[in-house]
C-alpha positions as a printed NumPy array, in Angstrom:
array([[ 18.479, -43.231, -22.832],
       [ 20.854, -40.793, -21.093],
       [ 19.126, -37.604, -19.456],
       [ 20.751, -34.836, -17.806],
       [ 18.446, -32.305, -16.032],
       [ 19.331, -28.731, -15.611],
       [ 17.444, -26.548, -12.693],
       [ 18.053, -24.   , -10.22 ],
       [ 18.685, -24.241,  -6.457],
       [ 15.181, -23.699,  -5.207],
       [ 14.234, -26.066,  -2.27 ],
       [ 10.688, -24.671,  -2.118],
       [  9.136, -25.388,  -5.504],
       [ 11.417, -26.805,  -7.705],
       [ 12.006, -29.586,  -5.122],
       [  8.413, -30.739,  -5.728],
       [  9.25 , -31.782,  -9.189],
       [ 12.22 , -33.962,  -8.034],
       [ 10.394, -35.356,  -5.234],
       [  7.723, -36.628,  -7.644],
       [ 10.354, -37.721, -10.211],
       [ 11.786, -39.8  ,  -7.265],
       [  8.683, -41.848,  -6.829],
       [  8.124, -42.762, -10.322],
       [  9.374, -45.917, -12.27 ],
       [ 12.128, -44.375, -14.342],
       [ 12.346, -47.771, -16.306],
       [ 15.136, -47.514, -19.11 ],
       [ 15.751, -43.809, -18.307],
       [ 19.36 , -43.18 , -17.045],
       [ 19.555, -39.765, -15.427],
       [ 23.237, -38.83 , -15.598],
       [ 22.854, -36.047, -12.946],
       [ 20.665, -32.972, -11.872],
       [ 22.822, -29.93 , -12.466],
       [ 21.971, -27.045, -10.441],
       [ 22.54 , -23.376, -11.247],
       [ 22.086, -20.515,  -8.744],
       [ 18.425, -19.615,  -8.041],
       [ 17.16 , -17.194, -10.482],
       [ 20.463, -16.53 , -11.596],
       [ 20.978, -14.393,  -8.727],
       [ 24.78 , -14.138,  -7.802],
       [ 24.219, -13.74 ,  -4.018],
       [ 21.482, -14.473,  -1.511],
       [ 21.016, -10.963,  -0.802],
       [ 20.093, -10.259,  -4.528],
       [ 17.602, -13.023,  -4.406],
       [ 16.304, -11.62 ,  -0.975],
       [ 15.687,  -8.24 ,  -2.311],
       [ 13.709,  -9.559,  -5.299],
       [ 11.54 , -11.775,  -3.257],
       [ 10.899,  -8.899,  -0.613],
       [  9.638,  -6.99 ,  -3.441],
       [  7.517,  -9.507,  -4.859],
       [  5.827, -11.008,  -1.459],
       [  5.724,  -7.829,   0.745],
       [  6.886,  -7.808,   4.317],
       [  4.345, -10.315,   5.88 ],
       [  4.518, -13.13 ,   3.136],
       [  8.285, -12.332,   2.926],
       [  8.613, -13.586,   6.696],
       [  6.487, -16.282,   6.025],
       [  8.525, -17.628,   2.968],
       [ 11.721, -16.801,   4.956],
       [ 10.873, -19.131,   7.65 ],
       [ 10.016, -21.959,   5.318],
       [ 13.085, -21.317,   3.557],
       [ 15.065, -21.359,   6.898],
       [ 13.15 , -24.744,   7.512],
       [ 14.314, -26.155,   4.166],
       [ 17.978, -25.262,   5.213],
       [ 17.757, -26.881,   8.632],
       [ 16.09 , -30.137,   7.268],
       [ 18.668, -30.386,   4.386],
       [ 21.332, -30.676,   7.032],
       [ 19.299, -33.457,   8.873],
       [ 20.279, -37.178,   8.405],
       [ 17.868, -39.548,   6.631],
       [ 16.967, -41.224,  10.095],
       [ 15.604, -37.851,  11.326],
       [ 13.51 , -36.748,   8.167],
       [ 11.088, -39.614,   8.338],
       [ 11.108, -39.827,   4.539],
       [ 10.818, -36.114,   3.717],
       [ 13.121, -34.319,   1.447],
       [ 14.175, -30.57 ,   1.881],
       [ 16.354, -29.869,  -0.975],
       [ 16.877, -31.041,  -4.576],
       [ 20.061, -33.116,  -3.583],
       [ 17.888, -35.078,  -0.902],
       [ 15.263, -35.671,  -3.625],
       [ 17.879, -36.894,  -6.122],
       [ 19.759, -38.974,  -3.458],
       [ 16.431, -40.726,  -2.981],
       [ 16.117, -41.463,  -6.53 ],
       [ 19.863, -42.642,  -6.73 ],
       [ 20.741, -39.759,  -8.895],
       [ 23.959, -37.412,  -8.674],
       [ 23.89 , -33.817,  -8.332],
       [ 26.188, -31.222, -10.163],
       [ 26.516, -27.752,  -9.196],
       [ 27.125, -25.483, -12.028],
       [ 27.639, -21.658, -12.29 ],
       [ 27.392, -21.091, -16.018],
       [ 25.502, -23.927, -18.172],
       [ 26.855, -22.613, -21.358],
       [ 30.482, -22.808, -20.27 ],
       [ 32.77 , -24.737, -22.364],
       [ 33.556, -27.082, -19.413],
       [ 30.015, -27.886, -18.746],
       [ 29.181, -28.38 , -22.672],
       [ 32.344, -30.899, -22.628],
       [ 30.776, -32.504, -19.641],
       [ 27.478, -33.327, -21.551],
       [ 29.361, -34.43 , -24.624],
       [ 31.725, -36.624, -22.619],
       [ 28.824, -38.305, -20.993],
       [ 27.146, -38.925, -24.128],
       [ 23.898, -37.278, -22.993],
       [ 20.884, -38.06 , -25.24 ],
       [ 18.394, -35.52 , -23.691],
       [ 18.844, -32.412, -21.62 ],
       [ 15.708, -31.447, -19.877],
       [ 15.201, -27.999, -18.163],
       [ 13.189, -27.643, -15.184],
       [ 12.901, -23.951, -14.308],
       [ 16.551, -23.425, -15.46 ],
       [ 17.537, -19.811, -14.712],
       [ 19.854, -19.341, -17.797],
       [ 19.217, -18.864, -21.317],
       [ 20.817, -21.947, -23.262],
       [ 22.957, -20.956, -26.138],
       [ 23.362, -23.089, -29.362],
       [ 26.356, -25.14 , -28.188],
       [ 24.487, -26.394, -25.249],
       [ 21.175, -26.82 , -27.274],
       [ 22.944, -29.006, -29.702],
       [ 25.215, -30.816, -27.188],
       [ 22.628, -33.721, -26.578],
       [ 22.388, -36.37 , -29.174],
       [ 18.339, -36.234, -29.164],
       [ 17.062, -33.237, -27.934],
       [ 17.033, -30.338, -25.459],
       [ 13.516, -29.907, -23.739],
       [ 11.76 , -27.472, -21.473],
       [  8.827, -27.626, -19.347],
       [  6.769, -24.29 , -18.976],
       [  3.525, -23.901, -17.089],
       [  1.498, -22.343, -19.604],
       [  0.011, -23.522, -22.943],
       [  2.357, -21.975, -25.264],
       [  2.579, -19.694, -27.197],
       [  0.436, -17.897, -24.552],
       [  2.217, -16.733, -21.429],
       [  5.76 , -17.111, -22.481],
       [  8.316, -15.73 , -20.087],
       [  8.662, -15.582, -16.036],
       [  5.985, -16.867, -13.621],
       [  3.252, -17.875, -16.056],
       [  1.185, -19.407, -13.311],
       [  0.952, -15.946, -11.556],
       [ -0.172, -14.359, -14.864],
       [ -2.774, -17.218, -15.725],
       [ -4.281, -16.545, -12.21 ],
       [ -4.023, -12.836, -12.653],
       [ -6.169, -13.048, -16.078],
       [ -8.802, -14.9  , -14.26 ],
       [ -8.111, -17.93 , -16.249],
       [-10.075, -21.244, -14.804],
       [ -7.256, -23.696, -15.862],
       [ -3.357, -23.291, -16.458],
       [ -1.567, -25.095, -19.119],
       [  1.855, -27.125, -19.167],
       [  3.735, -27.291, -22.146],
       [  7.139, -29.491, -22.739],
       [  8.754, -28.28 , -25.678],
       [ 11.925, -28.382, -27.624],
       [ 14.512, -25.471, -26.806],
       [ 15.744, -23.382, -29.406],
       [ 17.48 , -20.11 , -29.231],
       [ 14.293, -17.982, -28.862],
       [ 12.47 , -18.007, -25.513],
       [  9.731, -20.475, -25.178],
       [  9.516, -20.778, -28.881],
       [ 10.459, -24.413, -29.638],
       [  8.513, -27.127, -31.04 ],
       [  5.782, -28.338, -28.822],
       [  5.922, -31.949, -27.726],
       [  3.088, -32.142, -25.103],
       [  0.518, -29.94 , -23.596],
       [ -2.06 , -30.297, -20.767],
       [ -4.287, -28.198, -18.546],
       [ -4.72 , -28.35 , -14.861],
       [ -7.834, -26.658, -13.046],
       [ -7.267, -23.958, -10.816],
       [ -9.041, -24.956,  -7.445],
       [-11.512, -22.573,  -5.865],
       [ -9.603, -20.215,  -3.613],
       [ -6.429, -21.707,  -4.361],
       [ -3.022, -19.692,  -3.539],
       [ -0.377, -19.226,  -6.197],
       [  1.761, -21.296,  -3.904],
       [ -0.51 , -24.293,  -3.982],
       [ -0.914, -24.099,  -7.777],
       [  2.771, -23.953,  -8.453],
       [  3.22 , -26.98 ,  -6.291],
       [  0.787, -29.15 ,  -7.96 ],
       [  2.043, -28.223, -11.59 ],
       [  5.401, -28.864, -10.598],
       [  4.56 , -32.416,  -9.489],
       [  2.344, -33.027, -12.482],
       [  5.25 , -31.525, -14.689],
       [  7.396, -34.445, -13.594],
       [  4.899, -37.019, -15.167],
       [  4.677, -35.074, -18.28 ],
       [  8.516, -34.874, -18.719],
       [  8.901, -38.522, -18.112],
       [  6.198, -39.178, -20.724],
       [  7.903, -36.928, -23.305],
       [ 11.478, -38.732, -22.503],
       [  9.74 , -41.904, -23.282],
       [  8.406, -40.615, -26.652],
       [ 11.738, -39.087, -27.781],
       [ 13.263, -42.683, -26.694],
       [ 10.83 , -44.613, -28.886],
       [ 10.654, -42.183, -31.646],
       [  6.942, -41.34 , -31.265],
       [  7.197, -38.081, -30.281],
       [  5.308, -35.581, -32.972],
       [  6.425, -32.087, -32.363],
       [  4.05 , -29.027, -33.485],
       [  5.782, -25.83 , -34.092],
       [  4.049, -23.051, -32.174],
       [  2.531, -19.924, -33.844],
       [  5.756, -17.408, -33.492],
       [  3.773, -14.397, -34.653],
       [  1.008, -14.973, -31.858],
       [  1.143, -15.495, -28.068],
       [  2.254, -13.305, -25.212],
       [  5.219, -12.869, -23.105],
       [  5.558, -11.539, -19.649],
       [  8.339, -10.542, -17.268],
       [  8.586, -11.307, -13.439],
       [  5.785,  -9.438, -11.702],
       [  6.443,  -5.94 , -10.468],
       [  5.189,  -4.918,  -6.783],
       [  2.248,  -3.129,  -8.471],
       [  1.302,  -6.261, -10.265],
       [  1.252,  -8.02 ,  -7.002],
       [ -1.148,  -5.352,  -5.435],
       [ -3.475,  -5.723,  -8.203],
       [ -3.21 ,  -9.692,  -8.01 ],
       [ -4.447,  -9.369,  -4.371],
       [ -6.984,  -6.746,  -5.058],
       [ -8.713,  -9.298,  -7.718],
       [ -9.134, -11.588,  -4.695],
       [ -5.971, -14.013,  -5.113],
       [ -3.392, -14.921,  -2.607],
       [  0.186, -15.529,  -3.175],
       [  0.71 , -17.999,  -0.186]])
């Protein structure tokens, strides 16, 4: 089965997913490429920096900035100096023998033609920063799927791990579902829960759920290949949707005793 991943250029968290994937037995799964779109659909690094400063605040922004710089330095190191570590999605993909394709617009006619030309069976979205349009959704032979870190239909939208912690949940959900033209409303293929550890930071929780998500996506791919996937239609009239947290949301998050980092 031929699979194409679509993701965003995030060396901090999304890389964790592909690091985990690189260590798994892909068996009959033929990964055509990992297509990488601009991080959070921001056109410039300055746009992204402004949003991250507003979210993290000055101190945590500096800490994340240092981590980001270290990933950029590590991404330039030859494999002999990385001692088995990866610092980018590209390096994680390379470790698994998977090609990388940078794409500015996943809905462009050129990219859709690429999907059809490669005879892709499944497109798998992992934190893809752009909304998929109908032509892209219908391009693969079997399915277009997405992984979302919440138990849908609750916590649709942006940064669901943040909002589940914000609400004092003891666990966070992970859902793999089909993609349709509505946001996070496609038929559910698999759902699991992950415990939030005592005193755990948002940073740690995101890393753990990204790694767990790789196993769940691979499980769904095998289900689709064998024809054993039994989708459940989510309730479209219920659930909740959240946008990206504002500065005041983060202040309240911390007041409730939670940490970003």
